[in-house]
CSV table of C-alpha atoms and ligand atoms in Angstrom, one decimal:
chain,number,residue,atom,x,y,z
A,5,MET,CA,64.8,-9.1,75.3
A,6,ALA,CA,63.7,-6.0,77.0
A,7,ARG,CA,64.6,-2.8,75.3
A,8,ASN,CA,65.1,0.2,77.5
A,9,ARG,CA,65.0,2.6,74.6
A,10,LYS,CA,61.8,3.5,72.8
A,11,SER,CA,61.6,2.6,69.1
A,12,TYR,CA,59.0,3.4,66.4
A,13,ILE,CA,57.8,1.0,63.8
A,14,CYS,CA,56.0,1.3,60.5
A,15,LYS,CA,52.8,-0.7,60.4
A,16,ALA,CA,52.9,-1.0,56.7
A,17,CYS,CA,56.4,-2.2,56.0
A,18,GLY,CA,57.7,-3.2,59.5
A,19,SER,CA,60.8,-0.9,59.4
A,20,ASP,CA,61.8,0.6,62.7
A,21,PHE,CA,63.1,4.0,63.6
A,22,PRO,CA,64.6,5.8,66.6
A,23,LYS,CA,62.2,8.7,66.2
A,24,TRP,CA,58.5,9.2,65.3
A,25,GLN,CA,57.8,10.5,61.8
A,26,GLY,CA,54.7,11.3,59.9
A,27,LYS,CA,55.8,9.6,56.7
A,28,CYS,CA,57.7,6.3,56.5
A,29,PRO,CA,60.9,7.0,54.6
A,30,VAL,CA,61.1,3.3,53.6
A,31,CYS,CA,57.7,2.6,52.1
A,32,GLY,CA,56.4,6.2,51.8
A,33,GLU,CA,53.2,5.6,53.7
A,34,TRP,CA,51.7,8.3,55.9
A,35,ASN,CA,50.6,7.9,59.5
A,36,THR,CA,51.7,4.3,59.7
A,37,ILE,CA,54.5,4.8,62.3
A,38,SER,CA,53.7,4.2,65.9
A,39,GLU,CA,55.6,3.5,69.1
A,40,ASN,CA,56.8,-0.1,69.4
A,41,GLU,CA,56.3,-1.2,72.9
A,42,ALA,CA,59.0,-3.5,74.3
A,43,PRO,CA,57.8,-7.0,75.1
A,44,PRO,CA,58.1,-7.9,78.8
A,45,GLY,CA,61.6,-9.0,79.9
A,46,ARG,CA,62.4,-12.6,81.0
A,47,THR,CA,62.7,-13.3,84.7
A,48,GLY,CA,65.3,-16.0,85.6
A,49,ALA,CA,67.9,-17.8,83.5
A,50,ALA,CA,67.4,-18.8,79.8
A,51,PRO,CA,66.5,-22.4,79.1
A,52,GLN,CA,69.3,-24.4,77.5
A,53,ALA,CA,69.5,-24.0,73.7
A,54,ASP,CA,69.4,-27.0,71.4
A,55,LEU,CA,72.6,-27.9,69.5
A,56,PHE,CA,73.1,-30.4,66.6
A,57,GLN,CA,76.1,-31.7,64.7
A,58,LEU,CA,75.0,-30.9,61.1
A,59,SER,CA,76.5,-34.0,59.6
A,60,ALA,CA,74.5,-36.2,62.1
A,61,VAL,CA,71.2,-34.6,61.5
A,62,GLY,CA,68.8,-37.0,59.7
A,63,ARG,CA,66.9,-36.0,56.6
A,64,GLU,CA,63.3,-35.3,57.2
A,65,THR,CA,60.8,-35.9,54.6
A,66,VAL,CA,58.0,-33.3,54.7
A,67,ARG,CA,54.6,-34.9,55.3
A,68,ARG,CA,51.8,-33.2,53.4
A,69,ILE,CA,48.1,-33.4,54.0
A,70,GLN,CA,45.9,-33.2,50.9
A,71,THR,CA,42.8,-31.1,51.4
A,72,GLY,CA,40.0,-31.7,49.0
A,73,MET,CA,40.8,-28.5,47.3
A,74,GLY,CA,43.3,-29.2,44.6
A,75,GLU,CA,44.0,-25.5,43.9
A,76,PHE,CA,44.8,-24.8,47.6
A,77,ASN,CA,47.1,-27.9,47.8
A,78,LEU,CA,48.9,-26.6,44.7
A,79,VAL,CA,49.6,-23.1,46.0
A,80,CYS,CA,50.8,-24.6,49.3
A,81,GLY,CA,53.4,-26.6,47.4
A,82,GLY,CA,51.5,-29.9,46.9
A,83,GLY,CA,49.5,-30.2,50.2
A,84,VAL,CA,49.5,-28.6,53.6
A,85,VAL,CA,52.5,-29.3,55.9
A,86,PRO,CA,51.6,-30.1,59.5
A,87,GLY,CA,53.2,-27.7,61.9
A,88,SER,CA,53.5,-25.0,59.3
A,89,VAL,CA,52.0,-21.5,59.5
A,90,ILE,CA,50.1,-20.2,56.5
A,91,LEU,CA,49.1,-16.5,56.2
A,92,ILE,CA,46.2,-15.7,54.0
A,93,GLY,CA,46.0,-12.0,53.2
A,94,GLY,CA,43.5,-10.0,51.1
A,95,GLU,CA,41.0,-7.2,51.0
A,96,PRO,CA,37.8,-7.4,53.1
A,97,GLY,CA,35.1,-9.3,51.2
A,98,ILE,CA,37.4,-11.2,48.8
A,99,GLY,CA,36.6,-14.5,50.4
A,100,LYS,CA,39.2,-15.3,53.0
A,101,SER,CA,36.7,-16.5,55.6
A,102,THR,CA,34.9,-18.6,53.0
A,103,LEU,CA,38.1,-20.2,51.9
A,104,ALA,CA,39.2,-20.9,55.5
A,105,LEU,CA,35.9,-22.5,56.4
A,106,GLN,CA,36.0,-24.7,53.4
A,107,ILE,CA,39.5,-25.9,54.3
A,108,ALA,CA,38.4,-26.4,57.9
A,109,GLY,CA,36.1,-29.2,56.8
A,110,TYR,CA,39.0,-31.4,55.8
A,111,PHE,CA,40.6,-31.4,59.2
A,112,LYS,CA,39.9,-31.7,62.9
A,113,THR,CA,39.8,-27.9,63.2
A,114,LEU,CA,39.7,-25.2,65.8
A,115,TYR,CA,38.2,-22.2,64.2
A,116,ILE,CA,38.7,-18.9,66.0
A,117,SER,CA,36.6,-16.1,64.8
A,118,GLY,CA,36.9,-12.7,66.5
A,119,GLU,CA,34.9,-11.1,63.7
A,120,GLU,CA,31.6,-13.0,63.4
A,121,SER,CA,29.2,-14.7,65.7
A,122,PRO,CA,28.9,-18.5,65.8
A,123,ALA,CA,25.4,-18.2,64.2
A,124,GLN,CA,26.8,-16.2,61.3
A,125,ILE,CA,29.5,-18.8,60.8
A,126,ARG,CA,27.0,-21.6,60.9
A,127,ILE,CA,25.0,-19.9,58.1
A,128,ARG,CA,28.1,-19.6,56.0
A,129,ALA,CA,29.1,-23.2,56.8
A,130,GLU,CA,25.7,-24.4,55.6
A,131,ARG,CA,26.1,-22.4,52.4
A,132,VAL,CA,29.5,-23.8,51.6
A,133,GLY,CA,28.7,-27.4,52.8
A,134,SER,CA,31.3,-27.3,55.6
A,135,THR,CA,29.2,-28.6,58.5
A,136,ALA,CA,31.5,-31.5,59.5
A,137,ASP,CA,31.4,-32.4,63.2
A,138,THR,CA,35.1,-32.1,63.3
A,139,ILE,CA,35.0,-28.3,63.4
A,140,GLN,CA,35.1,-26.6,66.8
A,141,LEU,CA,34.3,-22.9,67.0
A,142,SER,CA,35.3,-20.2,69.4
A,143,THR,CA,35.0,-16.5,69.5
A,144,ALA,CA,37.9,-16.1,71.9
A,145,THR,CA,40.3,-13.3,71.2
A,146,ASP,CA,42.7,-13.7,74.1
A,147,VAL,CA,45.8,-15.6,72.8
A,148,GLY,CA,46.3,-17.3,76.1
A,149,GLN,CA,42.8,-18.7,76.0
A,150,ILE,CA,43.3,-19.8,72.4
A,151,THR,CA,46.5,-21.7,73.1
A,152,ASP,CA,44.9,-23.4,76.1
A,153,LEU,CA,42.0,-24.5,73.9
A,154,ALA,CA,44.4,-25.8,71.3
A,155,ALA,CA,46.3,-27.7,74.0
A,156,SER,CA,43.2,-29.4,75.3
A,157,LEU,CA,41.5,-30.1,71.9
A,158,LYS,CA,44.6,-31.1,70.0
A,159,PRO,CA,43.3,-30.0,66.6
A,160,GLU,CA,45.1,-30.7,63.3
A,161,CYS,CA,44.3,-27.3,62.1
A,162,ILE,CA,43.9,-23.9,63.9
A,163,ILE,CA,42.3,-21.1,61.9
A,164,ILE,CA,42.5,-17.5,63.2
A,165,ASP,CA,40.0,-15.1,61.6
A,166,SER,CA,41.5,-12.6,61.8
A,167,ILE,CA,45.0,-11.9,63.2
A,168,GLN,CA,43.9,-8.3,63.7
A,169,THR,CA,41.4,-9.3,66.4
A,170,LEU,CA,43.8,-11.1,68.7
A,171,TYR,CA,44.9,-9.8,72.1
A,172,SER,CA,47.4,-10.7,74.7
A,173,PRO,CA,46.7,-8.8,78.0
A,174,ASP,CA,50.3,-8.9,79.1
A,175,ILE,CA,51.5,-7.1,76.0
A,176,PRO,CA,51.3,-3.4,75.8
A,177,GLY,CA,49.4,-1.8,73.0
A,178,LEU,CA,45.9,-1.8,71.6
A,179,LYS,CA,44.2,-4.6,69.7
A,180,GLY,CA,45.5,-4.5,66.1
A,181,SER,CA,48.7,-2.6,67.1
A,182,VAL,CA,52.1,-3.8,65.8
A,183,SER,CA,53.3,-5.3,69.1
A,184,GLN,CA,50.0,-7.1,69.6
A,185,ILE,CA,49.8,-8.6,66.2
A,186,ARG,CA,53.5,-9.7,66.2
A,187,GLU,CA,53.6,-11.2,69.6
A,188,SER,CA,50.2,-12.9,69.3
A,189,ALA,CA,51.1,-14.5,66.0
A,190,ALA,CA,54.5,-15.6,67.4
A,191,ARG,CA,52.8,-17.3,70.4
A,192,LEU,CA,50.3,-19.0,68.3
A,193,ALA,CA,52.9,-20.2,65.8
A,194,GLU,CA,55.0,-21.6,68.7
A,195,ALA,CA,52.0,-23.5,70.1
A,196,ALA,CA,50.9,-24.8,66.7
A,197,LYS,CA,54.5,-26.0,65.9
A,198,ARG,CA,54.7,-27.7,69.2
A,199,GLN,CA,51.5,-29.6,68.6
A,200,GLY,CA,52.2,-30.3,64.9
A,201,ALA,CA,49.0,-28.4,63.9
A,202,VAL,CA,48.6,-26.4,60.7
A,203,LEU,CA,48.1,-22.7,61.7
A,204,ILE,CA,46.2,-20.6,59.2
A,205,LEU,CA,46.2,-16.9,60.0
A,206,ILE,CA,43.9,-14.6,58.1
A,207,GLY,CA,45.0,-11.0,57.8
A,208,HIS,CA,43.1,-8.0,56.3
A,209,ILE,CA,44.7,-5.6,53.9
A,210,THR,CA,43.6,-2.1,54.7
A,211,LYS,CA,41.7,-0.2,52.1
A,212,GLU,CA,44.6,2.1,51.3
A,213,GLY,CA,46.3,-0.9,50.0
A,214,THR,CA,48.8,-1.1,52.8
A,215,ILE,CA,49.0,-4.3,54.7
A,216,ALA,CA,48.5,-3.6,58.4
A,217,GLY,CA,49.0,-7.0,59.8
A,218,PRO,CA,50.3,-9.4,57.1
A,219,LYS,CA,53.5,-7.5,56.1
A,220,LEU,CA,54.7,-7.6,59.7
A,221,LEU,CA,54.2,-11.3,59.8
A,222,GLU,CA,55.8,-12.4,56.6
A,223,HIS,CA,59.1,-13.4,58.2
A,224,LEU,CA,57.3,-15.3,61.0
A,225,VAL,CA,55.2,-17.6,58.8
A,226,ASP,CA,56.2,-20.4,56.4
A,227,THR,CA,53.8,-19.6,53.6
A,228,VAL,CA,52.2,-16.3,52.6
A,229,LEU,CA,49.2,-16.5,50.3
A,230,TYR,CA,47.4,-13.4,48.9
A,231,PHE,CA,43.9,-13.6,47.7
A,232,GLU,CA,43.3,-11.3,44.8
A,233,GLY,CA,40.2,-10.4,43.0
A,234,ASN,CA,41.3,-7.9,40.4
A,235,PHE,CA,39.7,-10.2,38.0
A,236,SER,CA,36.5,-9.1,36.4
A,237,ARG,CA,33.5,-11.3,37.0
A,238,GLU,CA,33.6,-13.8,39.7
A,239,PHE,CA,37.2,-15.1,39.5
A,240,ARG,CA,39.5,-15.2,42.5
A,241,VAL,CA,43.3,-15.8,42.5
A,242,LEU,CA,45.2,-17.2,45.4
A,243,ARG,CA,48.9,-16.4,44.9
A,244,ALA,CA,51.9,-17.7,46.8
A,245,PHE,CA,54.3,-14.9,47.7
A,246,LYS,CA,56.5,-16.9,50.0
A,247,ASN,CA,56.7,-20.6,50.6
A,248,ARG,CA,59.2,-22.5,52.6
A,249,TYR,CA,57.5,-25.7,51.3
A,250,GLY,CA,57.0,-25.0,47.7
A,251,SER,CA,57.5,-22.6,44.8
A,252,VAL,CA,56.3,-19.0,44.8
A,253,ASN,CA,54.4,-17.6,41.8
A,254,GLU,CA,52.1,-20.5,42.0
A,255,ILE,CA,48.5,-19.6,41.6
A,256,GLY,CA,45.2,-21.2,42.5
A,257,LEU,CA,42.1,-20.2,40.6
A,258,PHE,CA,38.6,-20.1,42.1
A,259,ARG,CA,35.2,-18.8,41.2
A,260,MET,CA,33.0,-17.3,44.0
A,261,GLU,CA,29.6,-18.9,43.6
A,262,GLU,CA,26.4,-19.3,45.6
A,263,ARG,CA,27.9,-22.3,47.5
A,264,GLY,CA,31.3,-20.7,48.2
A,265,LEU,CA,34.5,-21.0,46.3
A,266,VAL,CA,34.6,-23.5,43.5
A,267,GLU,CA,37.9,-24.5,41.9
A,268,VAL,CA,38.2,-23.5,38.3
A,269,THR,CA,38.7,-26.6,36.2
A,270,ASP,CA,38.9,-25.1,32.8
A,271,LYS,CA,41.8,-23.0,34.0
A,272,ASN,CA,43.7,-22.5,30.8
A,273,ARG,CA,40.8,-21.0,28.9
A,274,ILE,CA,39.1,-18.7,31.4
A,275,PHE,CA,40.9,-15.7,30.0
A,276,LEU,CA,39.8,-16.3,26.5
A,277,ASN,CA,36.9,-14.2,25.5
A,278,PRO,CA,34.6,-16.7,23.7
A,279,TYR,CA,32.6,-14.0,21.9
A,280,LEU,CA,35.2,-11.6,20.5
A,281,SER,CA,38.0,-13.7,19.2
A,282,SER,CA,36.9,-13.1,15.6
A,283,ALA,CA,36.9,-9.3,15.9
A,284,PRO,CA,39.8,-7.2,14.5
A,285,GLY,CA,42.4,-6.4,17.2
A,286,ASN,CA,42.5,-9.7,19.0
A,287,ALA,CA,45.3,-12.2,19.3
A,288,VAL,CA,45.9,-15.2,21.6
A,289,SER,CA,49.1,-16.2,23.4
A,290,ALA,CA,50.2,-18.4,26.3
A,291,ALA,CA,51.7,-17.3,29.6
A,292,VAL,CA,53.5,-19.3,32.2
A,293,GLU,CA,52.1,-18.9,35.7
A,294,GLY,CA,53.8,-21.0,38.3
A,295,SER,CA,53.5,-24.6,37.2
A,296,ARG,CA,50.7,-24.0,34.7
A,297,ILE,CA,50.2,-22.4,31.3
A,298,ILE,CA,47.4,-20.0,30.8
A,299,LEU,CA,46.0,-18.9,27.4
A,300,PHE,CA,44.9,-15.3,27.2
A,301,GLU,CA,43.7,-12.9,24.6
A,302,VAL,CA,45.3,-9.5,23.8
A,303,GLN,CA,42.8,-6.9,22.6
A,304,SER,CA,44.0,-3.7,20.8
A,305,LEU,CA,42.3,-0.6,19.7
A,306,VAL,CA,44.2,1.6,17.2
A,307,THR,CA,42.5,4.9,16.3
A,308,ALA,CA,43.6,8.0,14.5
A,309,SER,CA,45.1,10.4,17.0
A,310,SER,CA,44.3,14.0,17.5
A,311,PHE,CA,47.3,14.6,19.8
A,312,PRO,CA,50.7,15.7,18.8
A,313,ASN,CA,52.1,12.9,20.9
A,314,PRO,CA,49.8,9.9,20.2
A,315,ARG,CA,48.7,8.0,23.2
A,316,ARG,CA,49.7,4.5,24.3
A,317,MET,CA,47.8,2.8,27.1
A,318,ALA,CA,48.1,-0.7,28.4
A,319,ASP,CA,45.9,-2.7,30.9
A,320,GLY,CA,47.4,-6.0,32.0
A,321,PHE,CA,50.7,-5.4,30.1
A,322,GLU,CA,53.7,-3.3,30.8
A,323,LEU,CA,53.4,0.1,29.1
A,324,ASN,CA,57.1,0.5,28.3
A,325,ARG,CA,57.0,-2.8,26.5
A,326,LEU,CA,54.0,-1.7,24.5
A,327,ILE,CA,55.8,1.5,23.5
A,328,LEU,CA,58.8,-0.5,22.4
A,329,ILE,CA,56.6,-2.9,20.3
A,330,THR,CA,54.8,0.0,18.6
A,331,ALA,CA,58.2,1.5,17.7
A,332,VAL,CA,59.4,-1.8,16.3
A,333,LEU,CA,56.2,-2.1,14.2
A,334,GLU,CA,56.8,1.3,12.9
A,335,LYS,CA,60.4,0.9,12.0
A,336,HIS,CA,60.6,-2.7,10.9
A,337,ALA,CA,57.1,-3.6,9.7
A,338,GLY,CA,56.2,-0.2,8.1
A,339,LEU,CA,53.1,0.3,10.2
A,340,ARG,CA,52.1,4.0,10.4
A,341,LEU,CA,51.5,4.2,14.1
A,342,ASN,CA,52.9,7.6,14.8
A,343,ALA,CA,49.6,9.2,14.0
A,344,HIS,CA,47.5,6.7,15.9
A,345,ASP,CA,46.6,6.1,19.6
A,346,VAL,CA,47.1,2.6,20.7
A,347,PHE,CA,45.2,1.0,23.6
A,348,ILE,CA,45.8,-2.6,24.6
A,349,ASN,CA,44.0,-4.8,27.1
A,350,VAL,CA,44.5,-8.3,28.3
A,351,SER,CA,41.2,-10.0,28.7
A,352,GLY,CA,39.9,-11.0,32.1
A,353,GLY,CA,42.1,-8.4,33.9
A,354,PHE,CA,45.0,-10.8,33.8
A,355,GLN,CA,48.5,-9.2,34.3
A,356,ILE,CA,51.0,-10.5,31.8
A,357,ASN,CA,54.7,-10.2,32.6
A,358,ASP,CA,56.0,-12.5,29.9
A,359,THR,CA,57.9,-11.4,26.8
A,360,ALA,CA,56.5,-14.4,24.9
A,361,ALA,CA,53.4,-12.3,24.5
A,362,ASP,CA,55.2,-9.7,22.4
A,363,LEU,CA,54.2,-11.2,19.1
A,364,ALA,CA,50.5,-11.5,20.1
A,365,VAL,CA,50.6,-7.8,21.1
A,366,ALA,CA,52.2,-6.8,17.8
A,367,VAL,CA,49.8,-8.8,15.8
A,368,SER,CA,46.7,-7.5,17.6
A,369,ILE,CA,47.9,-3.9,17.0
A,370,ALA,CA,48.4,-4.6,13.3
A,371,SER,CA,45.0,-6.4,13.2
A,372,SER,CA,43.2,-3.3,14.6
A,373,LEU,CA,45.1,-0.9,12.4
A,374,LYS,CA,44.2,-2.9,9.3
A,375,ASN,CA,40.8,-3.6,10.6
A,376,THR,CA,41.3,-7.2,9.7
A,377,ALA,CA,40.6,-10.0,12.1
A,378,VAL,CA,43.1,-12.7,12.9
A,379,PRO,CA,41.6,-16.1,11.8
A,380,ASN,CA,40.1,-18.1,14.6
A,381,GLY,CA,42.2,-20.8,16.3
A,382,VAL,CA,45.6,-19.2,15.7
A,383,GLY,CA,48.1,-18.9,18.6
A,384,PHE,CA,51.2,-16.7,18.8
A,385,LEU,CA,54.4,-17.0,20.7
A,386,GLY,CA,57.6,-15.0,20.4
A,387,GLU,CA,59.7,-12.2,21.9
A,388,ILE,CA,60.3,-9.2,19.8
A,389,SER,CA,63.8,-7.7,19.7
A,390,LEU,CA,64.6,-4.1,18.9
A,391,SER,CA,65.8,-5.1,15.5
A,392,GLY,CA,62.4,-6.7,14.7
A,393,GLU,CA,63.5,-10.3,15.0
A,394,ILE,CA,61.4,-12.9,16.7
A,395,ARG,CA,63.3,-14.6,19.5
A,396,PRO,CA,62.6,-18.0,21.1
A,397,VAL,CA,60.6,-18.2,24.3
A,398,SER,CA,61.1,-20.2,27.5
A,399,LEU,CA,59.1,-23.4,28.0
A,400,CYS,CA,57.9,-23.3,24.5
A,401,GLY,CA,57.1,-27.0,24.3
A,402,ARG,CA,54.6,-26.7,27.2
A,403,ARG,CA,53.0,-23.6,25.8
A,404,ILE,CA,52.5,-25.5,22.5
A,405,GLN,CA,51.0,-28.4,24.4
A,406,GLU,CA,48.4,-26.1,25.9
A,407,PHE,CA,47.4,-24.7,22.5
A,408,ARG,CA,47.1,-28.3,21.3
A,409,HIS,CA,44.9,-29.3,24.2
A,410,SER,CA,42.7,-26.2,23.7
A,411,GLY,CA,42.0,-27.1,20.0
A,412,PHE,CA,44.1,-24.4,18.3
A,413,ARG,CA,44.6,-25.2,14.6
A,414,ARG,CA,47.6,-23.0,13.7
A,415,LEU,CA,50.6,-21.6,15.5
A,416,ILE,CA,52.9,-18.7,14.5
A,417,LEU,CA,56.2,-19.0,16.5
A,418,PRO,CA,59.9,-18.3,16.2
A,419,ASP,CA,61.7,-20.3,13.5
A,420,ALA,CA,63.9,-21.7,16.2
A,421,GLU,CA,61.0,-23.4,18.0
A,422,LEU,CA,59.8,-25.5,15.0
A,423,GLU,CA,61.4,-28.6,16.4
A,424,GLU,CA,59.6,-28.0,19.7
A,425,ALA,CA,56.3,-27.9,17.9
A,426,LYS,CA,57.0,-31.2,16.2
A,427,ALA,CA,58.1,-32.8,19.5
A,428,ALA,CA,54.9,-31.5,21.2
A,429,GLY,CA,52.9,-33.3,18.6
A,430,PHE,CA,51.0,-30.3,17.4
A,431,GLU,CA,48.8,-31.6,14.5
A,432,GLY,CA,47.8,-28.2,12.9
A,433,GLU,CA,49.8,-25.9,10.7
A,434,VAL,CA,52.9,-24.4,12.3
A,435,SER,CA,54.7,-21.4,10.8
A,436,GLY,CA,58.2,-20.6,11.9
A,437,ILE,CA,59.1,-16.9,11.5
A,438,ARG,CA,62.2,-14.8,11.8
A,439,THR,CA,61.0,-11.3,11.8
A,440,ILE,CA,57.9,-9.3,12.7
A,441,ARG,CA,57.4,-8.3,9.1
A,442,ASP,CA,57.5,-12.0,8.2
A,443,ALA,CA,54.8,-12.7,10.9
A,444,LEU,CA,52.4,-10.0,9.6
A,445,ASP,CA,52.9,-11.2,6.0
A,446,ARG,CA,51.8,-14.7,7.0
A,447,ILE,CA,48.7,-13.5,8.7
A,448,PHE,CA,47.3,-10.6,6.7
B,4,LIG,P1,34.1,-13.6,53.0
B,4,LIG,O1,34.7,-14.9,53.0
B,4,LIG,O2,33.3,-13.2,54.2
B,4,LIG,O3,35.3,-12.5,52.8
B,4,LIG,P2,36.5,-12.0,53.7
B,4,LIG,O4,36.6,-12.9,54.9
B,4,LIG,O5,37.7,-12.0,52.9
B,4,LIG,O6,36.1,-10.6,54.2
B,4,LIG,O7,33.2,-13.5,51.7
B,4,LIG,C1,33.0,-12.4,50.9
B,4,LIG,C2,31.9,-12.4,49.9
B,4,LIG,O8,31.7,-13.6,49.3
B,4,LIG,C3,30.7,-11.9,50.5
B,4,LIG,O9,30.4,-10.6,49.9
B,4,LIG,C4,29.6,-12.9,50.1
B,4,LIG,C5,30.3,-13.7,49.0
B,4,LIG,N1,29.9,-15.1,49.1
B,4,LIG,C6,29.4,-15.8,48.0
B,4,LIG,O10,29.2,-15.2,47.0
B,4,LIG,N2,29.0,-17.1,48.1
B,4,LIG,C7,29.2,-17.8,49.3
B,4,LIG,O11,28.9,-19.0,49.3
B,4,LIG,C8,29.8,-17.1,50.4
B,4,LIG,C9,30.0,-17.8,51.7
B,4,LIG,C10,30.1,-15.8,50.3
B,5,LIG,MG1,36.1,-12.6,56.9
């Protein structure tokens, strides 16, 4: 469809506007709006559209290919679906090319790199052990050339590293412009779907944190995965943000090592600090992340405040929730926190958005204030209400299982979940509690 009127589009969020503006009113980014050039119009009549009677359409079972990387299969929804388009976004240097090359080895792959020379890719391939004869390499950036290559080679998987380097000469706009990225991706997706190949598009996130390419493409692809590395040390998290073939919120955990990305096998414990757990101010809880349970440690530091309004700071936990918990501790457990600064931190840089962690946060604050450590091997579960009661948590049985597998000896959890603990076969001591005061009395 040719547009005869100019329109302007925001590179960051993809909204379009009739007029140019310096700041995008939708996402608030500056200097991201540019002219959206109309794609070329069609000449001749439209081909006939397909039409189905819904009741006569057969059910299709989705075929999935298992790569040798279990974590990648998991975030894709249990394997990679042929003919699907997967977008992998992330900051430069996070490991997108490394991941793509490692996945390439499991297929007959056409690897397109507009960013690195074949020799550079060869060196990386040797490093990560992805030197299979089934990988074909090209540095083509012209989308027409790439679709031609794909048509003649018939690969099972096409990897584009990165979408920002592609170019279609018949489309107006510079390399990396909105119209180029959109149209190039659409043409590749169409070609891949036609051939039943998996298309993996790699997209950089710009350093300002806005997503130049990937955001524009989210609607066009089947699966959007973001590679995050806000983890301290060497951990990398691959997170599903959209998935037509699986659930979102699923995460894959990797470690970047000398020979590329290695799946984390001891997943449930990586966020537990092995050295500090017997120090005052620490308490362990369990969070639900997609289909798995992750144990993590909350660390608190409570110090006498020299401010009229004592400070509260949270890293990896919602600040408002922390303020609420300190208020409840003050009112219902008699802790004198109004003259203390409270800092909390979730170990490993993990972000917890789960109210089941409330009790661990409260206990870790009390532990730091009293300068008394929580005994080793104790796990906490429970949501705290404004009245100081401990409420049940979702998926409690599975969380208890995880504590059990990880060798925890004692659990403090809501009274209402005692049956769950029994059903989960937890062998250690289990204390069911009703209030926050009750919980602190049992521990200290
Ligand atoms: P890369 O995959 O090139 O990142 P991206 O494509 O997202 O920009 O890899 C980034 C970093 O990973 C790079 O700084 C080097 C490091 N690395 C390793 O530590 N081990 C390895 O085996 C490889 C291939 C890379
Ligand atoms: Mg790269």
